[in-house]
Amino acid sequence: MQISMAPLIYILIFVAVVVIVEGIYLTVFGKSISLNNRLSRRLTLLEKNANREQVLEQLRKEMNQHLTANNIPLYSLLAKKAQRANIAFSPRGIVGIMALVSVVAFLLLTVFTEATLPVRALLGAGMGIFGVYSWVNRKAKKRMALLEEQLPDSIELMVRSLRVGHPFSTAIGIVSKEIPDPLGTEFGVITDEAAYGRDVTESLKAFAERMDSQDLRFLAVAVSIQQQSGGNLAEILDGLAKVIRARFRLFRRVAAITAEAKWSGMFLSGFPIGALILIQVVRPNYYDAVQDTPAFIPAAMFVAVFLVINIIYMKVMTNIKV
């Protein structure tokens, strides 16, 4: 039995592209950029550079550089996700990395496969673009999940600080020191901006819009209303923390209820692709008898269109809005 390793080589090259992007990111910015550290990135930078103003300028540049970069070719596809993930690379840097890993993928395809030059060029470009997109998308999902999980604890810490007599800006500063990233750095930047004269409410609103988070909008609105009309901010934030925790539990419950349907949808969508790859590995000449017939290309396109429709339909069926 003849076995072809070409499909597996393509998959391994794509995985290598994603690993290379992650390696470049950690090499350039160090472990402080990782969300797994107990010490926030802001505090790590302050340890290396005691100039608070320079650190604030660097962090604000990293946080806002993706908002105005939609005019860069290809970058508009992932600008919003890069903003949510707070990718420290500049937009042009990300496009440059796309080009770099595309070249690396092309070279790997040249060495390990026998594909023709146009196919290698097309696959190399596709792996570079989609590899970076997948990496940014995974970073954005991980960061937003951590942020949503940290927010109730952070608000409760603010409540305790307010109840012992600290002002709100000091309460945010305490959160920035006690809570790891992503909220540790984000609230640290808000604290620094308040120290340089910016209104805390404006910083919270800008943070909420940048992250496109409904819970953060609730926090910004609650603080804004309290500043305008007065009231016990600690009690307001305590109620908000309970609401956010209830929403979080509801989302988790919906995710648990729909988990089986989502995995079924993923299986039904991925099984034809997996079966095709397995056939190409085990029997690479399986379609030789029909691939030269006039109906082969239309039939393949017909199957591909319906496969895409199936993936979209299963995604819509299992994506429940709460």
CSV table of N, CA, C and O in Angstrom, one decimal, residues 134-188:
chain,number,residue,atom,x,y,z
A,134,SER,N,-4.8,33.3,12.6
A,134,SER,CA,-5.1,32.3,13.6
A,134,SER,C,-4.5,32.6,15.0
A,134,SER,O,-5.1,32.5,16.0
A,135,TRP,N,-3.2,33.1,14.9
A,135,TRP,CA,-2.4,33.4,16.1
A,135,TRP,C,-3.1,34.6,16.8
A,135,TRP,O,-3.3,34.6,18.0
A,136,VAL,N,-3.4,35.7,16.0
A,136,VAL,CA,-4.0,36.8,16.6
A,136,VAL,C,-5.4,36.5,17.2
A,136,VAL,O,-5.7,37.0,18.3
A,137,ASN,N,-6.2,35.7,16.5
A,137,ASN,CA,-7.5,35.4,16.9
A,137,ASN,C,-7.4,34.6,18.2
A,137,ASN,O,-8.2,34.8,19.2
A,138,ARG,N,-6.5,33.7,18.3
A,138,ARG,CA,-6.3,32.9,19.6
A,138,ARG,C,-5.9,33.8,20.7
A,138,ARG,O,-6.4,33.6,21.9
A,139,LYS,N,-5.0,34.7,20.5
A,139,LYS,CA,-4.6,35.7,21.5
A,139,LYS,C,-5.8,36.5,22.0
A,139,LYS,O,-5.9,36.8,23.2
A,140,ALA,N,-6.6,37.0,21.0
A,140,ALA,CA,-7.7,37.8,21.4
A,140,ALA,C,-8.7,37.1,22.2
A,140,ALA,O,-9.2,37.6,23.3
A,141,LYS,N,-9.0,35.8,21.9
A,141,LYS,CA,-10.0,35.0,22.6
A,141,LYS,C,-9.5,34.8,24.0
A,141,LYS,O,-10.3,34.9,25.0
A,142,LYS,N,-8.2,34.4,24.2
A,142,LYS,CA,-7.7,34.1,25.5
A,142,LYS,C,-7.7,35.4,26.4
A,142,LYS,O,-8.0,35.3,27.5
A,143,ARG,N,-7.3,36.5,25.8
A,143,ARG,CA,-7.2,37.7,26.6
A,143,ARG,C,-8.6,38.2,27.0
A,143,ARG,O,-8.8,38.6,28.2
A,144,MET,N,-9.6,38.2,26.1
A,144,MET,CA,-10.9,38.6,26.5
A,144,MET,C,-11.5,37.6,27.5
A,144,MET,O,-12.3,38.1,28.4
A,145,ALA,N,-11.3,36.3,27.4
A,145,ALA,CA,-11.8,35.4,28.4
A,145,ALA,C,-11.2,35.7,29.8
A,145,ALA,O,-11.9,35.7,30.8
A,146,LEU,N,-9.9,36.0,29.8
A,146,LEU,CA,-9.3,36.3,31.1
A,146,LEU,C,-9.8,37.6,31.7
A,146,LEU,O,-10.1,37.7,32.9
A,147,LEU,N,-10.0,38.6,30.8
A,147,LEU,CA,-10.5,39.9,31.2
A,147,LEU,C,-11.9,39.8,31.8
A,147,LEU,O,-12.2,40.3,32.9
A,148,GLU,N,-12.8,39.0,31.2
A,148,GLU,CA,-14.1,38.9,31.7
A,148,GLU,C,-14.1,38.1,33.0
A,148,GLU,O,-15.0,38.3,33.9
A,149,GLU,N,-13.2,37.2,33.2
A,149,GLU,CA,-13.1,36.4,34.4
A,149,GLU,C,-12.6,37.2,35.5
A,149,GLU,O,-13.0,37.1,36.7
A,150,GLN,N,-11.6,38.1,35.2
A,150,GLN,CA,-11.0,38.9,36.3
A,150,GLN,C,-11.9,40.1,36.7
A,150,GLN,O,-11.7,40.6,37.9
A,151,LEU,N,-12.7,40.6,35.9
A,151,LEU,CA,-13.5,41.8,36.1
A,151,LEU,C,-14.3,41.8,37.4
A,151,LEU,O,-14.2,42.8,38.2
A,152,PRO,N,-15.1,40.8,37.7
A,152,PRO,CA,-15.8,40.8,39.0
A,152,PRO,C,-14.9,40.9,40.2
A,152,PRO,O,-15.2,41.6,41.2
A,153,ASP,N,-13.8,40.1,40.2
A,153,ASP,CA,-12.9,40.2,41.4
A,153,ASP,C,-12.3,41.5,41.5
A,153,ASP,O,-12.1,42.0,42.6
A,154,SER,N,-12.0,42.2,40.4
A,154,SER,CA,-11.4,43.5,40.4
A,154,SER,C,-12.3,44.5,41.0
A,154,SER,O,-12.0,45.4,41.8
A,155,ILE,N,-13.6,44.4,40.5
A,155,ILE,CA,-14.6,45.4,41.1
A,155,ILE,C,-14.8,45.2,42.6
A,155,ILE,O,-14.9,46.1,43.3
A,156,GLU,N,-14.8,43.9,43.0
A,156,GLU,CA,-15.0,43.7,44.4
A,156,GLU,C,-13.8,44.2,45.2
A,156,GLU,O,-14.0,44.7,46.4
A,157,LEU,N,-12.6,44.1,44.6
A,157,LEU,CA,-11.4,44.7,45.3
A,157,LEU,C,-11.6,46.2,45.4
A,157,LEU,O,-11.2,46.8,46.4
A,158,MET,N,-12.1,46.8,44.4
A,158,MET,CA,-12.4,48.3,44.4
A,158,MET,C,-13.4,48.6,45.5
A,158,MET,O,-13.2,49.6,46.2
A,159,VAL,N,-14.4,47.8,45.6
A,159,VAL,CA,-15.4,48.0,46.7
A,159,VAL,C,-14.8,48.0,48.0
A,159,VAL,O,-15.1,48.8,48.9
A,160,ARG,N,-14.0,47.0,48.3
A,160,ARG,CA,-13.3,46.9,49.6
A,160,ARG,C,-12.4,48.1,49.9
A,160,ARG,O,-12.4,48.6,51.0
A,161,SER,N,-11.7,48.6,48.8
A,161,SER,CA,-10.9,49.7,49.0
A,161,SER,C,-11.7,51.0,49.3
A,161,SER,O,-11.3,51.8,50.1
A,162,LEU,N,-12.8,51.1,48.6
A,162,LEU,CA,-13.7,52.3,48.8
A,162,LEU,C,-14.3,52.3,50.2
A,162,LEU,O,-14.4,53.3,50.8
A,163,ARG,N,-14.6,51.1,50.7
A,163,ARG,CA,-15.3,51.0,52.0
A,163,ARG,C,-14.3,51.3,53.2
A,163,ARG,O,-14.8,51.7,54.2
A,164,VAL,N,-13.0,51.2,52.9
A,164,VAL,CA,-12.1,51.6,54.0
A,164,VAL,C,-11.6,53.0,53.8
A,164,VAL,O,-10.7,53.5,54.6
A,165,GLY,N,-12.2,53.7,52.8
A,165,GLY,CA,-11.9,55.2,52.7
A,165,GLY,C,-11.0,55.6,51.6
A,165,GLY,O,-10.7,56.8,51.5
A,166,HIS,N,-10.6,54.7,50.7
A,166,HIS,CA,-9.7,55.2,49.6
A,166,HIS,C,-10.5,55.8,48.6
A,166,HIS,O,-11.7,55.5,48.3
A,167,PRO,N,-10.0,56.8,47.9
A,167,PRO,CA,-10.7,57.4,46.7
A,167,PRO,C,-10.7,56.4,45.5
A,167,PRO,O,-9.9,55.4,45.5
A,168,PHE,N,-11.5,56.7,44.6
A,168,PHE,CA,-11.7,55.7,43.5
A,168,PHE,C,-10.4,55.5,42.7
A,168,PHE,O,-10.1,54.4,42.3
A,169,SER,N,-9.7,56.6,42.4
A,169,SER,CA,-8.4,56.5,41.6
A,169,SER,C,-7.4,55.6,42.4
A,169,SER,O,-6.7,54.8,41.8
A,170,THR,N,-7.4,55.7,43.7
A,170,THR,CA,-6.5,54.8,44.5
A,170,THR,C,-7.0,53.4,44.5
A,170,THR,O,-6.1,52.5,44.4
A,171,ALA,N,-8.3,53.2,44.5
A,171,ALA,CA,-8.8,51.8,44.4
A,171,ALA,C,-8.4,51.2,43.1
A,171,ALA,O,-8.0,50.0,43.1
A,172,ILE,N,-8.4,51.9,42.0
A,172,ILE,CA,-8.0,51.4,40.7
A,172,ILE,C,-6.5,51.1,40.8
A,172,ILE,O,-6.1,50.1,40.2
A,173,GLY,N,-5.7,51.9,41.4
A,173,GLY,CA,-4.3,51.7,41.5
A,173,GLY,C,-4.0,50.4,42.3
A,173,GLY,O,-3.1,49.7,42.0
A,174,ILE,N,-4.8,50.1,43.3
A,174,ILE,CA,-4.6,48.9,44.1
A,174,ILE,C,-4.9,47.7,43.2
A,174,ILE,O,-4.2,46.7,43.3
A,175,VAL,N,-6.0,47.8,42.4
A,175,VAL,CA,-6.3,46.7,41.5
A,175,VAL,C,-5.1,46.5,40.5
A,175,VAL,O,-4.8,45.3,40.2
A,176,SER,N,-4.5,47.5,40.0
A,176,SER,CA,-3.4,47.4,39.1
A,176,SER,C,-2.2,46.7,39.6
A,176,SER,O,-1.5,46.1,38.9
A,177,LYS,N,-2.1,46.7,41.0
A,177,LYS,CA,-0.9,46.1,41.6
A,177,LYS,C,-1.3,44.6,42.0
A,177,LYS,O,-0.4,43.8,42.1
A,178,GLU,N,-2.5,44.4,42.4
A,178,GLU,CA,-2.9,43.1,42.9
A,178,GLU,C,-3.4,42.1,41.8
A,178,GLU,O,-3.3,40.9,42.0
A,179,ILE,N,-3.9,42.6,40.7
A,179,ILE,CA,-4.5,41.8,39.7
A,179,ILE,C,-3.5,41.6,38.5
A,179,ILE,O,-2.9,42.6,38.1
A,180,PRO,N,-3.3,40.4,38.1
A,180,PRO,CA,-2.3,40.2,36.9
A,180,PRO,C,-3.0,40.7,35.6
A,180,PRO,O,-4.1,41.1,35.6
A,181,ASP,N,-2.2,40.5,34.6
A,181,ASP,CA,-2.7,40.9,33.2
A,181,ASP,C,-3.9,40.0,32.8
A,181,ASP,O,-4.0,38.9,33.3
A,182,PRO,N,-4.8,40.5,32.0
A,182,PRO,CA,-4.8,41.8,31.3
A,182,PRO,C,-5.2,43.0,32.1
A,182,PRO,O,-4.9,44.1,31.8
A,183,LEU,N,-6.1,42.8,33.1
A,183,LEU,CA,-6.6,44.0,33.8
A,183,LEU,C,-5.6,44.7,34.6
A,183,LEU,O,-5.7,45.9,34.8
A,184,GLY,N,-4.5,44.0,35.1
A,184,GLY,CA,-3.5,44.7,35.9
A,184,GLY,C,-2.9,45.9,35.1
A,184,GLY,O,-2.8,47.0,35.6
A,185,THR,N,-2.4,45.6,33.9
A,185,THR,CA,-1.8,46.7,33.1
A,185,THR,C,-2.8,47.7,32.6
A,185,THR,O,-2.6,48.9,32.6
A,186,GLU,N,-4.0,47.2,32.3
A,186,GLU,CA,-5.0,48.2,31.8
A,186,GLU,C,-5.4,49.2,32.9
A,186,GLU,O,-5.5,50.4,32.6
A,187,PHE,N,-5.7,48.7,34.1
A,187,PHE,CA,-6.0,49.6,35.2
A,187,PHE,C,-4.8,50.4,35.6
A,187,PHE,O,-5.0,51.5,36.1
A,188,GLY,N,-3.6,49.9,35.5
A,188,GLY,CA,-2.4,50.6,35.8
A,188,GLY,C,-2.3,51.8,34.8
A,188,GLY,O,-1.9,52.9,35.3
